[in-house]
Amino acid sequence: MARDDIRRHKTVAVKIAGVTVGGTAPIAVQSMTNTDTADIQATTTQIVDLAHAGSELVRITVDRDEAAAAVPYIRDAVRARSVDVPIIGDFHYIGHKLLADHPDCAQALDKYRINPGNVGFKDKRDPQFSAIIETALRYGKPVRIGVNWGSLDQELLTHLMDENAKRAEPMDAREVLHEAMVQSALLSAARAEQLGLGSDRIILSAKVSAVQDLISVYRMLAERSSYALHLGLTEAGMGSKGIAASSAAFGILLQQGIGDTIRTSLTPEPKGDRTLEVRVSQEILQSMGLRSFAPEVAACPGCGRTTSTVFQELAKDIEDHLRCSMPEWRAQYPGVETLNVAVMGCIVNGPGESKHADIGISLPGTGEQPAAPVFIDGKKAMTLRGPNIANEFKDIVADYIEQRFGTGEALKSASARDG
């Protein structure tokens, strides 16, 4: 259930194939492939994997002729696997040429992403930027104007630095950088509108790799425009560092109602799972109460009262089982993503947490009697004993889901469980 006490920054809604970004639409989760786009099979497989993980928009690199030529085949292969996720083309330096030389690519993509910092330089900037916008108009495609501080328009930055030096009270250099990023995005959007691209076809982003800078830039964008905004902490990093940094930045901005689509830009481990960035984005939104993607599993952190690993193993089993089952359950059990499950490790907080969940179990802690009370909808329903507690609880969860969200038989009676 989305929280109604977080008021979203009012933005214009943008249609990207079957997905709406901005307006009153739910905050969308985006991801990006890291395959060579010219490798049709590898890119198709990764797009499908990301979509199955829950990515609602997938961006691919289109950096050369071979990649552009592959795009229509990738689109067809993805659709042949019954995946209709919008596919976005990421263009730098020669996007105008690739789109002109490969009209099938321009038609096949659902959105273009361009960077005003490298779309063209000096007197080539406006003609090349205009060429991409005109292509978007020709094929009816939305565009994300994505500024990045690693490739910021240096002419604009230099101009603003010179102007700042003339001020009686100059701004800090970092503030000038923020202003340059915001102006780059807004001036480019204004030019796109002059060329005929409506605000309902424009998304803005302004990515940096430092949390406080990202917060400042997006606050400025939100104050000065009503374009839909894509959030991303670029080069967030690997593992816990990248997750923590992205969560900190997104949490503050989303709490203030800023952001219409997000991507958690994690550096993957060697041969790591690319879908992790999708799960992290989902978990950020779900932990804030903004969206529900999968049932929540609350589990205690463990302490000296829980030297047994039973509750840890059961919590992981339940969470993995729920996540793996979600693609099928979304269709079979509407609303199942709102389920709350508690797997607790001892009598201190276990019974109370379990009562707060839809269904919960309080497993025996160190020195406690080998009994595990199960709570359903806030009431003790049964007590499990013996060596098969884990599997029995998993069966109870499955029965509960069927009873509450499906059309099957009701839960087995508590007496039957206790027997």
Coordinates of N, CA and C in Angstrom, one line a residue, residues 74-213:
I74 N 16.7 -7.5 -31.1 CA 16.5 -7.7 -29.6 C 15.1 -7.5 -29.2
R75 N 14.5 -6.4 -29.7 CA 13.1 -6.1 -29.4 C 12.2 -7.3 -29.8
D76 N 12.4 -7.8 -31.0 CA 11.6 -8.9 -31.4 C 11.8 -10.2 -30.6
A77 N 13.0 -10.4 -30.2 CA 13.3 -11.6 -29.4 C 12.8 -11.5 -28.0
V78 N 12.8 -10.3 -27.4 CA 12.2 -10.0 -26.1 C 10.7 -10.2 -26.1
R79 N 10.1 -9.7 -27.1 CA 8.6 -9.8 -27.3 C 8.2 -11.3 -27.5
A80 N 9.1 -12.0 -28.2 CA 8.8 -13.4 -28.5 C 8.8 -14.2 -27.2
R81 N 9.4 -13.7 -26.2 CA 9.5 -14.4 -24.9 C 8.4 -13.8 -23.9
S82 N 7.4 -13.2 -24.5 CA 6.2 -12.7 -23.8 C 6.6 -11.6 -22.7
V83 N 7.7 -10.8 -23.0 CA 8.1 -9.8 -22.2 C 7.9 -8.4 -22.9
D84 N 7.1 -7.6 -22.3 CA 6.7 -6.3 -23.0 C 7.4 -5.1 -22.3
V85 N 8.4 -5.3 -21.6 CA 9.1 -4.2 -20.9 C 9.6 -3.1 -21.9
P86 N 9.4 -1.8 -21.7 CA 9.9 -0.8 -22.6 C 11.4 -0.9 -22.6
I87 N 12.0 -0.8 -23.9 CA 13.4 -0.8 -24.1 C 13.9 0.6 -24.5
I88 N 14.9 1.1 -23.7 CA 15.3 2.5 -23.9 C 16.7 2.5 -24.5
G89 N 17.0 3.3 -25.5 CA 18.3 3.4 -26.1 C 19.1 4.5 -25.4
D90 N 20.3 4.2 -25.0 CA 21.2 5.1 -24.4 C 22.3 5.6 -25.4
F91 N 22.2 6.9 -25.7 CA 23.1 7.5 -26.8 C 24.1 8.5 -26.2
H92 N 25.3 8.4 -26.8 CA 26.3 9.4 -26.4 C 27.1 9.7 -27.7
Y93 N 27.5 11.0 -27.9 CA 28.4 11.4 -29.0 C 27.7 11.3 -30.4
I94 N 27.3 10.1 -30.8 CA 26.9 10.0 -32.2 C 25.5 9.5 -32.3
G95 N 24.7 9.8 -31.3 CA 23.3 9.3 -31.3 C 22.5 9.8 -32.5
H96 N 22.7 11.1 -32.9 CA 22.0 11.6 -34.0 C 22.3 10.8 -35.3
K97 N 23.6 10.4 -35.4 CA 23.9 9.7 -36.6 C 23.4 8.2 -36.6
L98 N 23.5 7.6 -35.5 CA 23.0 6.2 -35.4 C 21.5 6.1 -35.6
L99 N 20.7 7.1 -35.1 CA 19.3 7.1 -35.3 C 18.9 7.4 -36.7
A100 N 19.7 8.3 -37.4 CA 19.4 8.6 -38.8 C 19.8 7.4 -39.7
D101 N 20.9 6.8 -39.4 CA 21.4 5.7 -40.2 C 20.6 4.4 -40.0
H102 N 20.0 4.2 -38.8 CA 19.3 3.0 -38.5 C 17.8 3.3 -38.1
P103 N 17.0 3.6 -39.1 CA 15.6 4.0 -38.7 C 14.8 2.8 -38.0
D104 N 15.2 1.6 -38.3 CA 14.5 0.5 -37.6 C 14.9 0.5 -36.1
C105 N 16.1 0.9 -35.8 CA 16.4 1.1 -34.4 C 15.6 2.2 -33.8
A106 N 15.6 3.3 -34.5 CA 14.8 4.5 -34.0 C 13.3 4.1 -33.7
Q107 N 12.8 3.3 -34.6 CA 11.4 2.8 -34.4 C 11.2 1.8 -33.3
A108 N 12.2 0.9 -33.2 CA 12.1 -0.2 -32.2 C 12.2 0.2 -30.8
L109 N 13.0 1.2 -30.5 CA 13.2 1.7 -29.1 C 11.9 2.4 -28.6
D110 N 11.7 2.3 -27.3 CA 10.5 2.9 -26.7 C 10.8 4.3 -26.2
K111 N 12.1 4.6 -26.0 CA 12.5 5.9 -25.5 C 14.0 6.1 -25.8
Y112 N 14.4 7.4 -26.0 CA 15.8 7.7 -26.2 C 16.3 8.4 -24.9
R113 N 17.6 8.1 -24.6 CA 18.2 8.9 -23.5 C 19.4 9.6 -24.1
I114 N 19.5 10.9 -24.0 CA 20.6 11.7 -24.5 C 21.3 12.5 -23.4
N115 N 22.5 12.7 -23.6 CA 23.3 13.5 -22.6 C 23.7 14.8 -23.2
P116 N 23.2 15.9 -22.7 CA 23.5 17.2 -23.3 C 24.9 17.6 -23.2
G117 N 25.7 16.9 -22.3 CA 27.1 17.2 -22.2 C 28.0 16.7 -23.3
N118 N 27.4 15.7 -24.0 CA 28.3 15.1 -25.1 C 27.5 14.8 -26.4
V119 N 26.3 15.5 -26.5 CA 25.5 15.3 -27.7 C 26.1 16.0 -28.9
G120 N 27.0 16.9 -28.6 CA 27.7 17.7 -29.6 C 28.5 18.8 -29.0
F121 N 29.5 19.3 -29.7 CA 30.3 20.3 -29.1 C 30.4 21.6 -30.0
K122 N 30.4 22.7 -29.3 CA 30.5 24.0 -29.9 C 29.3 24.2 -31.0
D123 N 29.6 24.5 -32.2 CA 28.6 24.8 -33.2 C 27.8 23.5 -33.6
K124 N 28.3 22.4 -33.2 CA 27.6 21.1 -33.6 C 26.6 20.7 -32.6
R125 N 26.6 21.3 -31.4 CA 25.7 20.9 -30.3 C 24.3 21.0 -30.7
D126 N 23.8 22.2 -31.1 CA 22.4 22.4 -31.4 C 21.9 21.5 -32.6
P127 N 22.6 21.5 -33.7 CA 22.1 20.7 -34.8 C 22.0 19.2 -34.5
Q128 N 23.0 18.7 -33.7 CA 22.9 17.3 -33.4 C 21.9 17.0 -32.3
F129 N 21.7 17.9 -31.3 CA 20.7 17.7 -30.4 C 19.3 17.8 -31.1
S130 N 19.2 18.8 -32.0 CA 17.9 19.0 -32.7 C 17.6 17.7 -33.5
A131 N 18.6 17.1 -34.1 CA 18.4 16.0 -35.0 C 17.8 14.8 -34.2
I132 N 18.2 14.6 -32.9 CA 17.7 13.5 -32.1 C 16.2 13.9 -31.7
I133 N 16.0 15.1 -31.3 CA 14.6 15.5 -31.0 C 13.7 15.3 -32.2
E134 N 14.1 15.7 -33.3 CA 13.3 15.6 -34.5 C 13.0 14.1 -34.8
T135 N 14.0 13.3 -34.6 CA 13.8 11.8 -34.8 C 12.7 11.3 -33.8
A136 N 12.8 11.8 -32.5 CA 11.8 11.4 -31.5 C 10.5 11.9 -31.9
L137 N 10.4 13.1 -32.5 CA 9.1 13.6 -32.9 C 8.5 12.7 -34.1
R138 N 9.4 12.3 -35.0 CA 9.0 11.5 -36.2 C 8.4 10.2 -35.8
Y139 N 9.0 9.6 -34.7 CA 8.6 8.2 -34.3 C 7.7 8.2 -33.1
G140 N 7.4 9.4 -32.6 CA 6.5 9.5 -31.4 C 7.2 8.9 -30.1
K141 N 8.5 9.2 -29.9 CA 9.2 8.6 -28.8 C 9.4 9.7 -27.7
P142 N 9.3 9.4 -26.4 CA 9.8 10.3 -25.4 C 11.3 10.2 -25.3
V143 N 11.8 11.3 -24.6 CA 13.3 11.4 -24.4 C 13.6 11.7 -23.0
R144 N 14.7 11.1 -22.5 CA 15.2 11.5 -21.2 C 16.5 12.3 -21.5
I145 N 16.5 13.5 -21.0 CA 17.6 14.4 -21.0 C 18.4 14.1 -19.8
G146 N 19.5 13.4 -19.9 CA 20.2 13.0 -18.7 C 21.6 13.6 -18.5
V147 N 21.7 14.6 -17.6 CA 22.9 15.3 -17.3 C 23.7 14.4 -16.4
N148 N 25.0 14.4 -16.5 CA 25.9 13.7 -15.6 C 27.1 14.5 -15.3
W149 N 27.5 14.6 -14.0 CA 28.6 15.5 -13.7 C 29.9 15.1 -14.2
G150 N 30.0 13.8 -14.7 CA 31.2 13.3 -15.3 C 31.4 13.7 -16.7
S151 N 30.3 14.2 -17.3 CA 30.3 14.7 -18.7 C 29.5 15.9 -18.9
L152 N 29.7 16.8 -18.0 CA 28.9 18.1 -18.0 C 29.4 19.0 -19.1
D153 N 28.4 19.8 -19.6 CA 28.7 20.8 -20.6 C 29.7 21.8 -20.1
Q154 N 31.0 21.6 -20.6 CA 32.1 22.5 -20.0 C 31.9 23.9 -20.4
E155 N 31.4 24.2 -21.6 CA 31.2 25.6 -21.9 C 30.2 26.3 -21.0
L156 N 29.1 25.6 -20.7 CA 28.2 26.2 -19.7 C 28.8 26.4 -18.3
L157 N 29.5 25.3 -17.9 CA 30.1 25.4 -16.6 C 31.2 26.6 -16.5
T158 N 32.0 26.7 -17.6 CA 32.9 27.8 -17.6 C 32.3 29.2 -17.6
H159 N 31.2 29.3 -18.3 CA 30.4 30.5 -18.4 C 29.9 30.9 -17.0
L160 N 29.3 29.9 -16.3 CA 28.8 30.2 -15.0 C 29.9 30.4 -13.9
M161 N 31.0 29.8 -14.1 CA 32.1 30.0 -13.2 C 32.6 31.5 -13.4
D162 N 32.7 31.9 -14.7 CA 33.2 33.3 -14.9 C 32.2 34.3 -14.4
E163 N 30.9 34.1 -14.5 CA 29.8 34.9 -14.0 C 29.9 35.0 -12.5
N164 N 30.1 33.8 -11.9 CA 30.2 33.8 -10.4 C 31.4 34.6 -9.9
A165 N 32.5 34.6 -10.6 CA 33.7 35.3 -10.2 C 33.5 36.8 -10.1
K166 N 32.5 37.3 -10.9 CA 32.2 38.7 -10.9 C 31.2 39.1 -9.8
R167 N 30.6 38.2 -9.1 CA 29.7 38.5 -8.1 C 30.3 39.2 -6.9
A168 N 29.6 40.0 -6.2 CA 30.2 40.6 -5.0 C 30.4 39.5 -3.9
E169 N 29.5 38.6 -3.9 CA 29.7 37.5 -2.9 C 29.6 36.2 -3.8
P170 N 30.7 35.7 -4.3 CA 30.6 34.5 -5.1 C 30.1 33.3 -4.4
M171 N 29.5 32.4 -5.1 CA 29.0 31.1 -4.6 C 30.2 30.2 -4.5
D172 N 30.0 29.1 -3.7 CA 31.0 28.1 -3.6 C 31.1 27.4 -4.9
A173 N 32.2 26.9 -5.3 CA 32.4 26.2 -6.6 C 31.4 25.0 -6.8
R174 N 31.2 24.3 -5.7 CA 30.2 23.2 -5.7 C 28.8 23.7 -6.1
E175 N 28.4 24.8 -5.5 CA 27.1 25.4 -5.8 C 27.0 25.8 -7.3
V176 N 28.1 26.3 -7.9 CA 28.1 26.6 -9.3 C 28.0 25.3 -10.1
L177 N 28.6 24.3 -9.7 CA 28.5 23.0 -10.4 C 27.0 22.5 -10.4
H178 N 26.4 22.6 -9.2 CA 25.0 22.2 -9.1 C 24.1 23.1 -10.1
E179 N 24.4 24.4 -10.1 CA 23.6 25.3 -11.0 C 23.8 24.9 -12.4
A180 N 25.1 24.6 -12.8 CA 25.4 24.2 -14.2 C 24.6 22.9 -14.6
M181 N 24.5 22.0 -13.7 CA 23.8 20.7 -14.0 C 22.3 21.0 -14.2
V182 N 21.8 21.8 -13.3 CA 20.3 22.1 -13.4 C 20.1 22.9 -14.7
Q183 N 20.9 23.9 -15.0 CA 20.7 24.7 -16.2 C 20.8 23.9 -17.4
S184 N 21.8 23.0 -17.4 CA 22.0 22.1 -18.6 C 20.7 21.3 -18.9
A185 N 20.1 20.7 -17.9 CA 18.9 20.0 -18.0 C 17.8 20.8 -18.5
L186 N 17.6 22.0 -17.8 CA 16.4 22.8 -18.1 C 16.5 23.5 -19.4
L187 N 17.7 24.0 -19.8 CA 17.9 24.7 -21.1 C 17.7 23.7 -22.2
S188 N 18.2 22.4 -22.0 CA 18.0 21.4 -23.1 C 16.5 21.0 -23.2
A189 N 15.8 20.9 -22.1 CA 14.4 20.6 -22.1 C 13.6 21.7 -22.8
A190 N 14.0 23.0 -22.5 CA 13.3 24.1 -23.2 C 13.6 24.1 -24.7
R191 N 14.8 23.8 -25.1 CA 15.1 23.7 -26.5 C 14.3 22.6 -27.2
A192 N 14.1 21.4 -26.5 CA 13.3 20.3 -27.0 C 11.9 20.7 -27.2
E193 N 11.4 21.5 -26.3 CA 10.0 22.0 -26.4 C 9.9 23.0 -27.5
Q194 N 10.9 23.8 -27.7 CA 10.8 24.7 -28.9 C 10.8 24.0 -30.2
L195 N 11.4 22.8 -30.2 CA 11.4 22.0 -31.4 C 10.1 21.2 -31.6
G196 N 9.2 21.2 -30.6 CA 7.9 20.6 -30.7 C 7.7 19.4 -29.8
L197 N 8.7 19.0 -29.0 CA 8.5 17.9 -28.1 C 7.8 18.4 -26.8
G198 N 6.6 17.9 -26.6 CA 5.9 18.3 -25.4 C 6.5 17.9 -24.1
S199 N 6.1 18.6 -23.0 CA 6.6 18.2 -21.7 C 6.2 16.9 -21.3
D200 N 5.1 16.3 -21.9 CA 4.7 15.0 -21.6 C 5.5 13.9 -22.4
R201 N 6.6 14.4 -23.0 CA 7.5 13.4 -23.7 C 8.9 13.6 -23.2
I202 N 9.1 14.4 -22.1 CA 10.4 14.7 -21.5 C 10.6 14.2 -20.1
I203 N 11.7 13.5 -19.8 CA 12.1 13.2 -18.5 C 13.5 13.7 -18.3
L204 N 13.7 14.3 -17.1 CA 15.0 14.8 -16.7 C 15.7 14.0 -15.7
S205 N 17.1 14.0 -15.8 CA 17.9 13.4 -14.7 C 19.1 14.2 -14.6
A206 N 19.7 14.2 -13.4 CA 21.0 15.0 -13.2 C 21.8 14.2 -12.2
K207 N 22.6 13.3 -12.7 CA 23.3 12.3 -11.9 C 24.7 12.7 -11.4
V208 N 24.9 12.5 -10.1 CA 26.2 12.7 -9.5 C 26.5 11.4 -8.7
S209 N 27.7 11.3 -8.1 CA 28.0 10.1 -7.3 C 28.2 10.4 -5.8
A210 N 27.8 11.6 -5.4 CA 27.9 12.0 -4.0 C 26.5 12.2 -3.5
V211 N 26.1 11.7 -2.3 CA 24.8 11.7 -1.8 C 24.3 13.2 -1.7
Q212 N 25.0 14.0 -0.9 CA 24.6 15.4 -0.7 C 24.4 16.2 -1.9
D213 N 25.3 16.0 -2.9 CA 25.2 16.7 -4.2 C 23.9 16.3 -4.9

